[in-house]
Amino acid sequence: SQPSAPAAGNLSWRGGAFGGALQGIPTEAEVQETYTTFGGELQQWVSSIATMIDQQVVDLLIRQIEDSDRLWQQALASKGWRLTTDLPRNTYPGMAFGMGAAGGSQELSVFDRNLPKPLCDDFQAAEMWQKRQQLESFLAHPSFGHAQRQYVWDRLQQWRQRGVLNAMRYDWRPSENMPTDAHILENLVIKMLSVHVEFGNCFLAQGSGPPAGKHMGQAPTAYL
């Protein structure tokens, strides 16, 4: 039997052939036609897509963050600093770093967008930190706050051990302040695509309006 179509509310279309009473949003009939044509093929690709996410997104991301942790821990230790996944304890104008509870080693938090003085004076270090921040963005869904990081990291570890298809709990979450697995997967895929093309700016709407960016100078025919 042919799989049923998903709801049309998540996909928006510009006017023209898909215009009508719903101001450019496709009707259920239009979505059903598309899903009838491609739904079976998409289902056949599910396992291949899941394997790609397991190997080229989740596993690669975890390994790169773990490698980055080791690199920064070694580099900072030689300067009397340490890397932390906690929020900065104190924030000063123009810099964001925390002091140890007894005035001990200074801390560089993964939540610091930029390296503080004097670390930022090293151009190579500053460039490496920007790459670390790009990795951190995969752990940060824009609809949730800093508290999500450890939870998302733990979920990705579960996905890595069991595979996305086996470990996925689509709608469950421990609280309203935490993302669901569907949120986490959504963020991973969009951030992955944005590495190669400005996918988020060109195909992801903010609010009720269309995306602000244009891919190759053209507004998107369809967007999320």
Coordinates of C-alpha atoms in Angstrom, one line a residue:
S1 CA 0.0 0.0 0.0
Q2 CA 1.1 3.5 -0.7
P3 CA 2.3 5.4 2.4
S4 CA 0.1 8.4 3.4
A5 CA 1.3 11.9 2.9
P6 CA 2.6 14.0 5.8
A7 CA 0.8 17.2 6.8
A8 CA 1.4 20.2 4.5
G9 CA 2.0 22.7 7.3
N10 CA 5.8 22.5 7.4
L11 CA 6.4 23.2 3.8
S12 CA 5.7 26.6 2.1
W13 CA 5.5 27.4 -1.6
R14 CA 5.6 30.7 -3.3
G15 CA 2.8 31.8 -5.6
G16 CA 2.2 30.8 -9.2
A17 CA 1.3 27.3 -10.0
F18 CA 1.0 26.4 -6.3
G19 CA -0.9 29.6 -5.3
G20 CA -4.5 29.6 -4.2
A21 CA -6.7 30.2 -1.3
L22 CA -4.0 29.3 1.3
Q23 CA -1.7 32.1 0.2
G24 CA 0.9 29.9 -1.5
I25 CA 0.8 27.0 0.9
P26 CA 0.1 23.7 -1.0
T27 CA -3.1 21.9 -0.5
E28 CA -3.3 18.4 0.9
A29 CA -4.1 17.2 -2.6
E30 CA -0.9 18.7 -4.0
V31 CA 1.2 17.2 -1.2
Q32 CA -0.5 13.8 -1.7
E33 CA 0.3 13.8 -5.4
T34 CA 4.0 14.5 -4.7
Y35 CA 4.2 11.9 -1.9
T36 CA 2.4 9.3 -4.1
T37 CA 5.1 9.8 -6.7
F38 CA 8.1 9.9 -4.4
G39 CA 7.0 8.4 -1.1
G40 CA 7.9 4.8 -1.9
E41 CA 11.3 5.8 -3.2
L42 CA 11.9 7.9 -0.1
Q43 CA 11.1 4.9 2.1
Q44 CA 13.6 2.8 0.2
W45 CA 16.3 5.4 0.9
V46 CA 15.6 5.7 4.6
S47 CA 18.2 3.1 5.6
S48 CA 20.9 4.6 3.4
I49 CA 20.1 8.1 4.7
A50 CA 20.3 6.9 8.3
T51 CA 23.7 5.2 7.6
M52 CA 25.0 8.4 6.1
I53 CA 23.8 10.4 9.2
D54 CA 25.4 7.8 11.5
Q55 CA 28.8 7.7 9.8
Q56 CA 29.2 11.1 8.2
V57 CA 27.4 13.4 10.6
V58 CA 27.0 11.9 14.1
D59 CA 30.2 9.8 14.4
L60 CA 32.3 12.4 12.5
L61 CA 31.0 15.3 14.7
I62 CA 31.7 13.4 17.9
R63 CA 35.2 12.5 16.8
Q64 CA 36.0 16.1 15.8
I65 CA 34.8 17.5 19.1
E66 CA 36.7 14.9 21.1
D67 CA 39.9 15.7 19.0
S68 CA 39.3 19.4 19.6
D69 CA 38.9 18.8 23.3
R70 CA 42.2 17.1 23.6
L71 CA 44.0 19.8 21.5
W72 CA 42.6 22.7 23.5
Q73 CA 43.1 21.0 26.9
Q74 CA 46.8 20.5 26.1
A75 CA 47.3 24.0 24.7
L76 CA 45.5 25.7 27.5
A77 CA 47.2 23.7 30.3
S78 CA 50.5 25.1 29.3
K79 CA 49.2 28.6 29.8
G80 CA 47.5 27.9 33.1
W81 CA 44.0 27.8 31.6
R82 CA 41.5 25.0 31.3
L83 CA 38.6 24.1 28.9
T84 CA 35.1 23.8 30.3
T85 CA 31.7 23.0 29.1
D86 CA 30.1 25.2 31.8
L87 CA 28.8 28.7 31.1
P88 CA 31.4 31.4 31.8
R89 CA 31.2 32.3 35.5
N90 CA 32.0 35.9 35.0
T91 CA 31.7 38.0 31.9
Y92 CA 33.7 41.2 31.3
P93 CA 33.2 43.9 28.6
G94 CA 35.0 42.7 25.5
M95 CA 35.8 39.3 26.8
A96 CA 34.1 36.2 28.2
F97 CA 36.1 34.0 30.6
G98 CA 35.7 32.7 34.1
M99 CA 38.1 32.6 37.0
G100 CA 38.5 29.6 39.2
A101 CA 36.5 29.6 42.4
A102 CA 39.7 30.4 44.4
G103 CA 41.3 32.6 41.8
G104 CA 43.0 29.6 40.3
S105 CA 43.3 28.7 36.6
Q106 CA 41.4 30.8 34.1
E107 CA 38.7 29.0 32.1
L108 CA 37.8 29.0 28.5
S109 CA 34.2 28.0 28.0
V110 CA 32.9 26.3 24.9
F111 CA 30.1 28.9 25.0
D112 CA 32.6 31.8 24.5
R113 CA 32.0 32.9 20.9
N114 CA 35.5 34.5 20.7
L115 CA 38.8 33.9 22.4
P116 CA 39.5 36.3 25.3
K117 CA 42.7 38.2 25.7
P118 CA 45.5 37.2 25.5
L119 CA 44.5 34.0 23.7
C120 CA 43.0 35.9 20.8
D121 CA 46.3 37.6 20.0
D122 CA 47.4 34.3 18.4
F123 CA 45.8 34.4 14.9
Q124 CA 46.1 30.6 14.5
A125 CA 44.4 29.9 17.8
A126 CA 41.6 32.4 17.0
E127 CA 41.0 30.6 13.7
M128 CA 41.0 27.2 15.4
W129 CA 38.5 28.5 18.0
Q130 CA 36.1 29.7 15.2
K131 CA 36.2 26.1 13.8
R132 CA 35.4 24.8 17.3
Q133 CA 32.4 27.2 17.5
Q134 CA 31.2 25.8 14.1
L135 CA 31.3 22.3 15.7
E136 CA 29.5 23.6 18.8
S137 CA 26.7 25.0 16.6
F138 CA 25.7 21.4 15.8
L139 CA 24.8 20.9 19.5
A140 CA 22.7 24.1 19.7
H141 CA 19.2 24.2 18.3
P142 CA 18.3 27.9 17.9
S143 CA 15.0 27.4 19.7
F144 CA 16.6 26.3 23.0
G145 CA 19.1 27.7 25.4
H146 CA 22.6 26.8 26.6
A147 CA 21.3 24.1 29.0
Q148 CA 20.6 21.8 26.0
R149 CA 24.3 21.2 25.2
Q150 CA 24.9 18.3 27.6
Y151 CA 21.6 16.7 26.8
V152 CA 22.2 16.9 23.1
W153 CA 25.7 15.5 23.5
D154 CA 24.4 12.6 25.5
R155 CA 21.7 11.8 22.9
L156 CA 24.3 11.9 20.1
Q157 CA 26.4 9.4 22.1
Q158 CA 23.4 7.1 22.2
W159 CA 22.8 7.5 18.5
R160 CA 26.5 6.7 17.9
Q161 CA 26.3 3.5 20.0
R162 CA 22.9 2.2 18.7
G163 CA 22.4 4.0 15.4
V164 CA 19.9 6.8 14.6
L165 CA 17.1 4.4 13.6
N166 CA 17.4 2.3 16.7
A167 CA 17.9 5.1 19.2
M168 CA 15.5 7.7 17.8
R169 CA 12.7 8.9 20.2
Y170 CA 11.1 11.5 17.9
D171 CA 8.8 13.5 20.2
W172 CA 10.1 12.6 23.7
R173 CA 12.1 15.0 25.8
P174 CA 12.8 15.4 29.5
S175 CA 11.3 18.9 29.7
E176 CA 9.9 21.7 27.6
N177 CA 13.3 23.4 27.8
M178 CA 15.0 20.6 26.0
P179 CA 14.9 19.6 22.3
T180 CA 13.3 16.4 21.1
D181 CA 15.3 13.9 19.0
A182 CA 13.4 15.4 16.0
H183 CA 14.7 18.8 16.9
I184 CA 18.3 17.5 17.3
L185 CA 18.2 15.7 13.9
E186 CA 16.7 18.7 12.2
N187 CA 19.5 20.9 13.5
L188 CA 22.2 18.4 12.5
V189 CA 20.9 18.2 9.0
I190 CA 20.4 21.9 8.5
K191 CA 23.9 22.7 9.9
M192 CA 25.5 20.0 7.8
L193 CA 23.9 21.4 4.6
S194 CA 24.8 24.9 5.6
V195 CA 28.5 23.9 5.6
H196 CA 28.4 23.5 1.8
V197 CA 25.7 26.1 0.9
E198 CA 23.8 28.8 2.9
F199 CA 21.0 26.4 3.4
G200 CA 19.6 28.0 6.5
N201 CA 19.6 31.5 5.1
C202 CA 18.2 30.4 1.7
F203 CA 15.7 27.7 2.5
L204 CA 14.7 28.1 6.2
A205 CA 12.1 30.7 7.0
Q206 CA 12.1 32.7 10.2
G207 CA 8.5 33.4 11.3
S208 CA 5.8 33.7 8.6
G209 CA 7.9 35.3 5.9
P210 CA 10.1 33.6 3.3
P211 CA 13.8 33.1 3.8
A212 CA 15.9 36.3 3.6
G213 CA 18.7 34.7 1.5
K214 CA 18.7 33.8 -2.2
H215 CA 20.4 30.7 -3.6
M216 CA 22.4 31.7 -6.7
G217 CA 20.5 35.0 -6.8
Q218 CA 17.1 33.3 -6.9
A219 CA 14.4 33.2 -4.3
P220 CA 13.4 29.6 -3.3
T221 CA 10.4 27.9 -4.9
A222 CA 10.0 25.8 -1.8
Y223 CA 11.3 26.3 1.7
L224 CA 11.0 25.0 5.3

